[in-house]
PDB file of C-alpha atoms and ligand atoms in Angstrom:
ATOM      1  CA  MET K   1     132.269   0.060  12.000  1.00 62.00           C
ATOM      2  CA  CYS K   2     134.721  -2.550  13.667  1.00 75.00           C
ATOM      3  CA  GLN K   3     134.357  -6.116  12.838  1.00 90.00           C
ATOM      4  CA  TYR K   4     134.053  -6.902  16.972  1.00 96.00           C
ATOM      5  CA  ALA K   5     131.736  -4.827  19.059  1.00 98.00           C
ATOM      6  CA  VAL K   6     133.956  -6.783  21.637  1.00 98.00           C
ATOM      7  CA  GLU K   7     137.081  -8.868  21.353  1.00 98.00           C
ATOM      8  CA  LEU K   8     138.656 -10.672  24.841  1.00 98.00           C
ATOM      9  CA  ASP K   9     141.833 -12.142  24.067  1.00 98.00           C
ATOM     10  CA  ASN K  10     143.546 -14.856  27.078  1.00 98.00           C
ATOM     11  CA  ILE K  11     142.648 -12.315  29.906  1.00 98.00           C
ATOM     12  CA  SER K  12     142.817 -13.628  33.300  1.00 98.00           C
ATOM     13  CA  PHE K  13     141.688 -12.208  36.686  1.00 98.00           C
ATOM     14  CA  SER K  14     142.029 -12.189  39.945  1.00 98.00           C
ATOM     15  CA  TYR K  15     140.892 -11.114  43.418  1.00 98.00           C
ATOM     16  CA  GLU K  16     144.204 -11.286  45.918  1.00 95.00           C
ATOM     17  CA  GLY K  17     145.509 -14.366  44.385  1.00 91.00           C
ATOM     18  CA  ASN K  18     142.694 -15.727  43.633  1.00 96.00           C
ATOM     19  CA  MET K  19     142.054 -16.295  40.225  1.00 97.00           C
ATOM     20  CA  VAL K  20     138.290 -16.061  39.081  1.00 98.00           C
ATOM     21  CA  ILE K  21     138.648 -15.463  35.171  1.00 98.00           C
ATOM     22  CA  ASP K  22     141.747 -17.759  33.686  1.00 98.00           C
ATOM     23  CA  ASN K  23     142.984 -17.166  29.806  1.00 98.00           C
ATOM     24  CA  LEU K  24     139.580 -16.437  28.598  1.00 98.00           C
ATOM     25  CA  SER K  25     138.424 -15.222  25.142  1.00 98.00           C
ATOM     26  CA  LEU K  26     135.595 -14.256  23.563  1.00 98.00           C
ATOM     27  CA  ARG K  27     134.046 -12.759  20.047  1.00 97.00           C
ATOM     28  CA  VAL K  28     130.959 -10.752  19.646  1.00 98.00           C
ATOM     29  CA  ARG K  29     129.801  -9.324  16.756  1.00 97.00           C
ATOM     30  CA  PRO K  30     128.061  -5.941  16.408  1.00 97.00           C
ATOM     31  CA  GLY K  31     123.879  -7.012  16.761  1.00 96.00           C
ATOM     32  CA  GLU K  32     125.213 -10.527  18.271  1.00 97.00           C
ATOM     33  CA  HIS K  33     123.046 -11.425  21.325  1.00 98.00           C
ATOM     34  CA  ILE K  34     125.406 -13.706  24.167  1.00 98.00           C
ATOM     35  CA  GLY K  35     123.770 -15.143  27.049  1.00 98.00           C
ATOM     36  CA  ILE K  36     125.871 -16.312  29.719  1.00 98.00           C
ATOM     37  CA  VAL K  37     124.803 -19.109  32.825  1.00 97.00           C
ATOM     38  CA  GLY K  38     126.960 -20.218  35.217  1.00 96.00           C
ATOM     39  CA  SER K  39     127.178 -20.734  39.776  1.00 95.00           C
ATOM     40  CA  SER K  40     126.919 -18.173  41.681  1.00 95.00           C
ATOM     41  CA  GLY K  41     130.504 -16.947  41.985  1.00 96.00           C
ATOM     42  CA  CYS K  42     131.401 -18.392  39.465  1.00 97.00           C
ATOM     43  CA  GLY K  43     133.222 -14.642  37.989  1.00 97.00           C
ATOM     44  CA  LYS K  44     130.024 -13.826  36.040  1.00 97.00           C
ATOM     45  CA  SER K  45     130.010 -10.496  37.140  1.00 96.00           C
ATOM     46  CA  THR K  46     133.851 -10.145  37.244  1.00 98.00           C
ATOM     47  CA  LEU K  47     133.716 -10.460  33.653  1.00 98.00           C
ATOM     48  CA  LEU K  48     130.769  -8.154  32.688  1.00 98.00           C
ATOM     49  CA  LYS K  49     132.854  -5.229  34.897  1.00 97.00           C
ATOM     50  CA  ILE K  50     136.085  -6.005  33.012  1.00 98.00           C
ATOM     51  CA  LEU K  51     134.023  -5.681  30.037  1.00 98.00           C
ATOM     52  CA  ALA K  52     133.031  -2.395  30.998  1.00 97.00           C
ATOM     53  CA  GLY K  53     135.635  -0.982  31.939  1.00 97.00           C
ATOM     54  CA  LEU K  54     135.621  -1.191  35.472  1.00 96.00           C
ATOM     55  CA  TYR K  55     138.074  -3.420  36.119  1.00 97.00           C
ATOM     56  CA  VAL K  56     141.342  -4.480  34.286  1.00 97.00           C
ATOM     57  CA  PRO K  57     142.243  -7.838  33.861  1.00 98.00           C
ATOM     58  CA  ASP K  58     145.972  -8.486  35.056  1.00 98.00           C
ATOM     59  CA  CYS K  59     146.656  -9.683  31.359  1.00 98.00           C
ATOM     60  CA  GLY K  60     145.141 -10.237  27.980  1.00 98.00           C
ATOM     61  CA  LYS K  61     143.706  -7.638  25.452  1.00 98.00           C
ATOM     62  CA  VAL K  62     139.904  -6.154  26.022  1.00 98.00           C
ATOM     63  CA  VAL K  63     138.568  -4.076  23.057  1.00 98.00           C
ATOM     64  CA  VAL K  64     134.930  -2.758  23.195  1.00 98.00           C
ATOM     65  CA  ALA K  65     133.795  -0.827  19.949  1.00 96.00           C
ATOM     66  CA  GLY K  66     137.613  -0.455  19.188  1.00 96.00           C
ATOM     67  CA  GLU K  67     138.864   0.771  22.309  1.00 97.00           C
ATOM     68  CA  GLN K  68     141.408  -0.228  24.391  1.00 97.00           C
ATOM     69  CA  PHE K  69     141.358   2.527  27.528  1.00 97.00           C
ATOM     70  CA  PRO K  70     139.067   1.411  30.365  1.00 96.00           C
ATOM     71  CA  GLU K  71     138.039   5.532  30.313  1.00 97.00           C
ATOM     72  CA  LYS K  72     136.971   5.258  26.040  1.00 97.00           C
ATOM     73  CA  ILE K  73     135.983   1.438  26.996  1.00 97.00           C
ATOM     74  CA  ARG K  74     133.170   2.875  29.147  1.00 96.00           C
ATOM     75  CA  GLU K  75     131.637   5.604  26.883  1.00 95.00           C
ATOM     76  CA  HIS K  76     130.663   2.984  25.084  1.00 95.00           C
ATOM     77  CA  ALA K  77     129.499  -0.032  26.721  1.00 97.00           C
ATOM     78  CA  ALA K  78     126.321   0.108  29.340  1.00 96.00           C
ATOM     79  CA  LEU K  79     125.962  -1.667  31.887  1.00 95.00           C
ATOM     80  CA  VAL K  80     122.618  -2.913  33.792  1.00 95.00           C
ATOM     81  CA  MET K  81     122.949  -4.322  37.099  1.00 91.00           C
ATOM     82  CA  GLN K  82     120.310  -6.493  39.499  1.00 85.00           C
ATOM     83  CA  ASN K  83     118.064  -4.364  41.968  1.00 70.00           C
ATOM     84  CA  ASN K  84     119.812  -1.614  44.149  1.00 73.00           C
ATOM     85  CA  SER K  85     122.368  -0.547  41.694  1.00 82.00           C
ATOM     86  CA  LEU K  86     121.071   3.552  41.535  1.00 93.00           C
ATOM     87  CA  PHE K  87     122.732   6.556  43.021  1.00 93.00           C
ATOM     88  CA  PRO K  88     120.889   8.181  46.184  1.00 94.00           C
ATOM     89  CA  LEU K  89     119.913  11.208  43.269  1.00 96.00           C
ATOM     90  CA  SER K  90     116.695  12.482  40.909  1.00 97.00           C
ATOM     91  CA  ILE K  91     115.375  10.365  38.175  1.00 97.00           C
ATOM     92  CA  ARG K  92     117.285  12.084  36.140  1.00 98.00           C
ATOM     93  CA  ASP K  93     120.328  12.048  37.650  1.00 97.00           C
ATOM     94  CA  ASN K  94     120.617   8.468  37.189  1.00 96.00           C
ATOM     95  CA  ILE K  95     119.266   8.941  33.463  1.00 97.00           C
ATOM     96  CA  THR K  96     122.200  11.265  32.290  1.00 97.00           C
ATOM     97  CA  CYS K  97     124.850  10.373  34.932  1.00 94.00           C
ATOM     98  CA  GLY K  98     125.845  14.141  34.862  1.00 92.00           C
ATOM     99  CA  HIS K  99     126.009  14.232  31.264  1.00 93.00           C
ATOM    100  CA  ASP K 100     124.294  17.330  29.113  1.00 94.00           C
ATOM    101  CA  ILE K 101     121.661  15.440  27.664  1.00 96.00           C
ATOM    102  CA  MET K 102     118.670  17.362  25.908  1.00 96.00           C
ATOM    103  CA  GLU K 103     115.463  16.903  27.203  1.00 96.00           C
ATOM    104  CA  GLU K 104     113.463  15.585  24.705  1.00 97.00           C
ATOM    105  CA  THR K 105     115.969  12.767  24.431  1.00 97.00           C
ATOM    106  CA  ILE K 106     115.332  11.985  28.402  1.00 98.00           C
ATOM    107  CA  TRP K 107     111.615  11.815  27.096  1.00 97.00           C
ATOM    108  CA  THR K 108     112.448   9.485  24.817  1.00 96.00           C
ATOM    109  CA  ALA K 109     114.192   7.304  26.555  1.00 96.00           C
ATOM    110  CA  CYS K 110     111.814   7.196  29.272  1.00 96.00           C
ATOM    111  CA  GLN K 111     108.638   6.379  26.923  1.00 95.00           C
ATOM    112  CA  ASN K 112     111.053   3.605  24.825  1.00 93.00           C
ATOM    113  CA  ALA K 113     111.286   2.310  29.012  1.00 93.00           C
ATOM    114  CA  SER K 114     107.653   2.270  30.189  1.00 92.00           C
ATOM    115  CA  LEU K 115     108.938   5.481  32.584  1.00 95.00           C
ATOM    116  CA  ALA K 116     107.028   8.287  31.432  1.00 96.00           C
ATOM    117  CA  LYS K 117     103.430   8.271  32.587  1.00 96.00           C
ATOM    118  CA  TRP K 118     104.760   6.959  35.745  1.00 96.00           C
ATOM    119  CA  ILE K 119     106.922  10.106  35.839  1.00 97.00           C
ATOM    120  CA  GLU K 120     104.455  12.414  34.562  1.00 97.00           C
ATOM    121  CA  SER K 121     102.477  11.268  37.993  1.00 97.00           C
ATOM    122  CA  LEU K 122     104.824  12.093  40.146  1.00 96.00           C
ATOM    123  CA  PRO K 123     105.018  16.226  41.838  1.00 96.00           C
ATOM    124  CA  ASP K 124     108.562  16.467  40.931  1.00 96.00           C
ATOM    125  CA  GLY K 125     109.139  14.352  37.981  1.00 97.00           C
ATOM    126  CA  LEU K 126     112.127  13.534  37.040  1.00 97.00           C
ATOM    127  CA  ASN K 127     113.660  15.244  39.760  1.00 97.00           C
ATOM    128  CA  THR K 128     112.223  13.100  41.855  1.00 97.00           C
ATOM    129  CA  ASN K 129     114.692  11.834  44.446  1.00 96.00           C
ATOM    130  CA  VAL K 130     115.195   7.743  44.175  1.00 95.00           C
ATOM    131  CA  GLY K 131     116.529   7.497  47.773  1.00 91.00           C
ATOM    132  CA  GLU K 132     119.033   5.988  49.241  1.00 85.00           C
ATOM    133  CA  ARG K 133     120.138   2.573  46.772  1.00 78.00           C
ATOM    134  CA  GLY K 134     116.545   3.802  44.725  1.00 78.00           C
ATOM    135  CA  ASN K 135     114.402   2.433  48.062  1.00 82.00           C
ATOM    136  CA  GLN K 136     111.716   5.047  46.673  1.00 88.00           C
ATOM    137  CA  VAL K 137     111.142   3.350  43.632  1.00 93.00           C
ATOM    138  CA  SER K 138     109.925   0.136  42.949  1.00 91.00           C
ATOM    139  CA  GLY K 139     112.420  -2.558  41.797  1.00 90.00           C
ATOM    140  CA  GLY K 140     110.717  -2.536  38.050  1.00 92.00           C
ATOM    141  CA  GLN K 141     111.472   1.069  38.172  1.00 94.00           C
ATOM    142  CA  ALA K 142     114.756   1.058  39.461  1.00 93.00           C
ATOM    143  CA  GLN K 143     115.527  -1.843  36.512  1.00 92.00           C
ATOM    144  CA  ARG K 144     113.288   1.003  33.953  1.00 94.00           C
ATOM    145  CA  ILE K 145     115.485   3.887  34.967  1.00 95.00           C
ATOM    146  CA  GLN K 146     118.996   1.683  34.229  1.00 95.00           C
ATOM    147  CA  ILE K 147     117.035   1.233  30.794  1.00 95.00           C
ATOM    148  CA  ALA K 148     116.366   4.486  30.386  1.00 96.00           C
ATOM    149  CA  ARG K 149     119.673   5.701  31.572  1.00 96.00           C
ATOM    150  CA  ALA K 150     121.693   3.139  28.498  1.00 94.00           C
ATOM    151  CA  LEU K 151     118.845   4.174  26.176  1.00 94.00           C
ATOM    152  CA  CYS K 152     120.402   7.961  26.234  1.00 95.00           C
ATOM    153  CA  LYS K 153     123.715   6.326  26.350  1.00 94.00           C
ATOM    154  CA  ASN K 154     123.014   5.148  22.910  1.00 92.00           C
ATOM    155  CA  ALA K 155     126.021   2.642  23.950  1.00 94.00           C
ATOM    156  CA  GLN K 156     127.208   0.148  21.046  1.00 94.00           C
ATOM    157  CA  VAL K 157     127.730  -2.657  23.825  1.00 97.00           C
ATOM    158  CA  ILE K 158     124.671  -3.453  26.512  1.00 98.00           C
ATOM    159  CA  LEU K 159     125.801  -5.751  29.577  1.00 98.00           C
ATOM    160  CA  LEU K 160     123.075  -6.847  31.417  1.00 97.00           C
ATOM    161  CA  ASP K 161     123.771  -8.681  35.174  1.00 96.00           C
ATOM    162  CA  GLU K 162     121.248 -10.359  36.121  1.00 94.00           C
ATOM    163  CA  PRO K 163     118.315  -7.432  35.587  1.00 93.00           C
ATOM    164  CA  VAL K 164     115.121  -9.228  36.352  1.00 90.00           C
ATOM    165  CA  SER K 165     116.385 -11.807  38.605  1.00 88.00           C
ATOM    166  CA  ALA K 166     115.349  -9.857  42.155  1.00 84.00           C
ATOM    167  CA  LEU K 167     111.927  -9.026  40.388  1.00 87.00           C
ATOM    168  CA  ASP K 168     108.485 -10.490  41.148  1.00 86.00           C
ATOM    169  CA  GLN K 169     106.910 -12.293  38.720  1.00 86.00           C
ATOM    170  CA  ASP K 170     104.344  -9.626  37.495  1.00 84.00           C
ATOM    171  CA  THR K 171     107.410  -7.078  36.570  1.00 88.00           C
ATOM    172  CA  VAL K 172     109.272  -9.686  35.015  1.00 89.00           C
ATOM    173  CA  GLN K 173     107.549  -9.215  31.639  1.00 89.00           C
ATOM    174  CA  SER K 174     107.343  -5.256  31.717  1.00 88.00           C
ATOM    175  CA  VAL K 175     111.128  -4.724  31.952  1.00 89.00           C
ATOM    176  CA  LEU K 176     112.153  -7.825  29.580  1.00 90.00           C
ATOM    177  CA  ASN K 177     109.781  -5.432  27.042  1.00 89.00           C
ATOM    178  CA  ALA K 178     111.637  -2.193  27.451  1.00 89.00           C
ATOM    179  CA  LEU K 179     114.779  -4.567  27.540  1.00 91.00           C
ATOM    180  CA  ASN K 180     113.715  -5.481  24.277  1.00 90.00           C
ATOM    181  CA  LYS K 181     113.850  -1.890  22.615  1.00 88.00           C
ATOM    182  CA  LEU K 182     117.533  -0.944  24.166  1.00 92.00           C
ATOM    183  CA  LEU K 183     118.836  -4.206  23.171  1.00 95.00           C
ATOM    184  CA  ILE K 184     117.786  -4.515  18.646  1.00 93.00           C
ATOM    185  CA  GLY K 185     121.144  -4.134  17.133  1.00 93.00           C
ATOM    186  CA  ARG K 186     123.060  -3.764  19.244  1.00 96.00           C
ATOM    187  CA  ALA K 187     125.759  -6.247  21.058  1.00 98.00           C
ATOM    188  CA  VAL K 188     124.676  -7.781  24.101  1.00 98.00           C
ATOM    189  CA  ILE K 189     125.940  -9.364  26.952  1.00 98.00           C
ATOM    190  CA  HIS K 190     123.079 -11.129  29.027  1.00 97.00           C
ATOM    191  CA  VAL K 191     124.289 -12.663  32.148  1.00 97.00           C
ATOM    192  CA  THR K 192     121.267 -14.701  33.684  1.00 94.00           C
ATOM    193  CA  HIS K 193     120.433 -17.443  35.909  1.00 88.00           C
ATOM    194  CA  HIS K 194     116.668 -17.515  33.824  1.00 86.00           C
ATOM    195  CA  ARG K 195     117.632 -19.236  30.578  1.00 89.00           C
ATOM    196  CA  GLU K 196     114.063 -19.309  29.750  1.00 88.00           C
ATOM    197  CA  THR K 197     114.749 -15.255  29.074  1.00 87.00           C
ATOM    198  CA  LEU K 198     117.442 -15.630  25.872  1.00 92.00           C
ATOM    199  CA  ASP K 199     115.230 -15.899  22.725  1.00 89.00           C
ATOM    200  CA  ASN K 200     116.578 -18.022  19.828  1.00 91.00           C
ATOM    201  CA  GLY K 201     118.905 -15.108  18.483  1.00 94.00           C
ATOM    202  CA  TYR K 202     120.936 -16.020  21.772  1.00 96.00           C
ATOM    203  CA  THR K 203     124.318 -18.105  21.901  1.00 97.00           C
ATOM    204  CA  VAL K 204     124.953 -18.802  25.528  1.00 97.00           C
ATOM    205  CA  TYR K 205     128.217 -19.840  26.778  1.00 97.00           C
ATOM    206  CA  ARG K 206     128.239 -21.402  30.571  1.00 97.00           C
ATOM    207  CA  MET K 207     131.003 -19.987  32.577  1.00 97.00           C
ATOM    208  CA  GLU K 208     133.603 -23.004  34.336  1.00 96.00           C
ATOM    209  CA  GLY K 209     136.570 -22.733  35.566  1.00 96.00           C
ATOM    210  CA  GLY K 210     137.499 -18.760  34.443  1.00 97.00           C
ATOM    211  CA  LYS K 211     136.080 -20.162  31.153  1.00 97.00           C
ATOM    212  CA  LEU K 212     133.168 -19.906  28.819  1.00 97.00           C
ATOM    213  CA  VAL K 213     132.325 -22.897  27.223  1.00 97.00           C
ATOM    214  CA  ARG K 214     128.890 -23.445  24.633  1.00 95.00           C
ATOM    215  CA  ALA K 215     125.966 -24.969  26.967  1.00 92.00           C
TER     216      ALA K 215
HETATM  217  N1  ADP A 301     135.471  -7.132  45.251  1.00 93.49           N
HETATM  218  C1  ADP A 301     135.823  -8.435  45.462  1.00 93.49           C
HETATM  219  N2  ADP A 301     137.194  -8.357  46.126  1.00 93.49           N
HETATM  220  C2  ADP A 301     137.710 -10.320  46.265  1.00 93.49           C
HETATM  221  N3  ADP A 301     136.751 -10.824  46.225  1.00 93.49           N
HETATM  222  C3  ADP A 301     135.729 -10.830  45.513  1.00 93.49           C
HETATM  223  C4  ADP A 301     135.089  -9.759  44.931  1.00 93.49           C
HETATM  224  N4  ADP A 301     133.925  -9.776  44.085  1.00 93.49           N
HETATM  225  C5  ADP A 301     133.569 -10.742  43.549  1.00 93.49           C
HETATM  226  N5  ADP A 301     135.000 -11.919  44.319  1.00 93.49           N
HETATM  227  C6  ADP A 301     134.874 -13.203  44.616  1.00 93.49           C
HETATM  228  O1  ADP A 301     134.753 -13.198  42.711  1.00 93.49           O
HETATM  229  C7  ADP A 301     134.316 -14.535  42.844  1.00 93.49           C
HETATM  230  C8  ADP A 301     133.393 -14.440  41.161  1.00 93.49           C
HETATM  231  O2  ADP A 301     132.797 -13.238  41.457  1.00 93.49           O
HETATM  232  P1  ADP A 301     131.651 -13.023  40.745  1.00 93.49           P
HETATM  233  O3  ADP A 301     131.598 -12.047  39.926  1.00 93.49           O
HETATM  234  O4  ADP A 301     130.375 -11.778  41.648  1.00 93.49           O
HETATM  235  O5  ADP A 301     130.762 -14.061  40.347  1.00 93.49           O
HETATM  236  P2  ADP A 301     129.312 -14.193  39.799  1.00 93.49           P
HETATM  237  O6  ADP A 301     128.451 -13.095  39.533  1.00 93.49           O
HETATM  238  O7  ADP A 301     129.336 -15.364  38.885  1.00 93.49           O
HETATM  239  O8  ADP A 301     128.100 -15.088  41.140  1.00 93.49           O
HETATM  240  C9  ADP A 301     133.320 -15.470  43.805  1.00 93.49           C
HETATM  241  O9  ADP A 301     133.795 -15.900  45.091  1.00 93.49           O
HETATM  242  C10 ADP A 301     133.713 -13.873  44.551  1.00 93.49           C
HETATM  243  O10 ADP A 301     133.280 -14.384  46.016  1.00 93.49           O
HETATM  244 MG1   MG A 302     126.828 -11.600  39.548  1.00 93.49          MG
END
């Protein structure tokens, strides 16, 4: 196993000349949990997209699970975003993302994400379409579908972008419970407005001025 699950060395990133990440470095060990807080627009989601292999920084080094190429990084990092981030496809396709995954693995993930009972009650089961941006399922179900996707992927690095911020209070705890099953033993970077959702196991940073400072 690599010494670090995540290594960012002096990365910078700009959107058309607007610098959002400025010479930022971060190291995360396997199994370590990092929380990131910070005001809206400070660059938290941009940082997660770089860690997910979706964006490439202008300069600096990104190593995730020992990989440096974005297409390889994408295999080892799973991103759970805010609400409304599902594809307009079936629950199954949203979980497998088109990969050939055994039925048993899918159902185990659904059980761990507390989705199995609900899916079994649907006439079309796993083949039920979630609608445009997941509008046929509730916010909590949409988040649990993303959690099941990350469980199936068995990614070493879990990236959470305000995963409960769009949920009503009754749903937050059930999604956090499902998340806890996903996070055990993995490197986690959890962006949140709700610091109280981070337990004592987290090392918390604040993002400001394009950098991370211990909060
Ligand atoms: N695709 C984009 N094109 C241009 N500017 C963007 C884009 N995405 C985000 N930004 C800008 O970059 C800054 C950081 O955005 P973001 O990473 O989403 O912040 P946060 O997640 O902390 O709210 C903001 O000023 C935002 O307006
Ligand atoms: Mg954001």
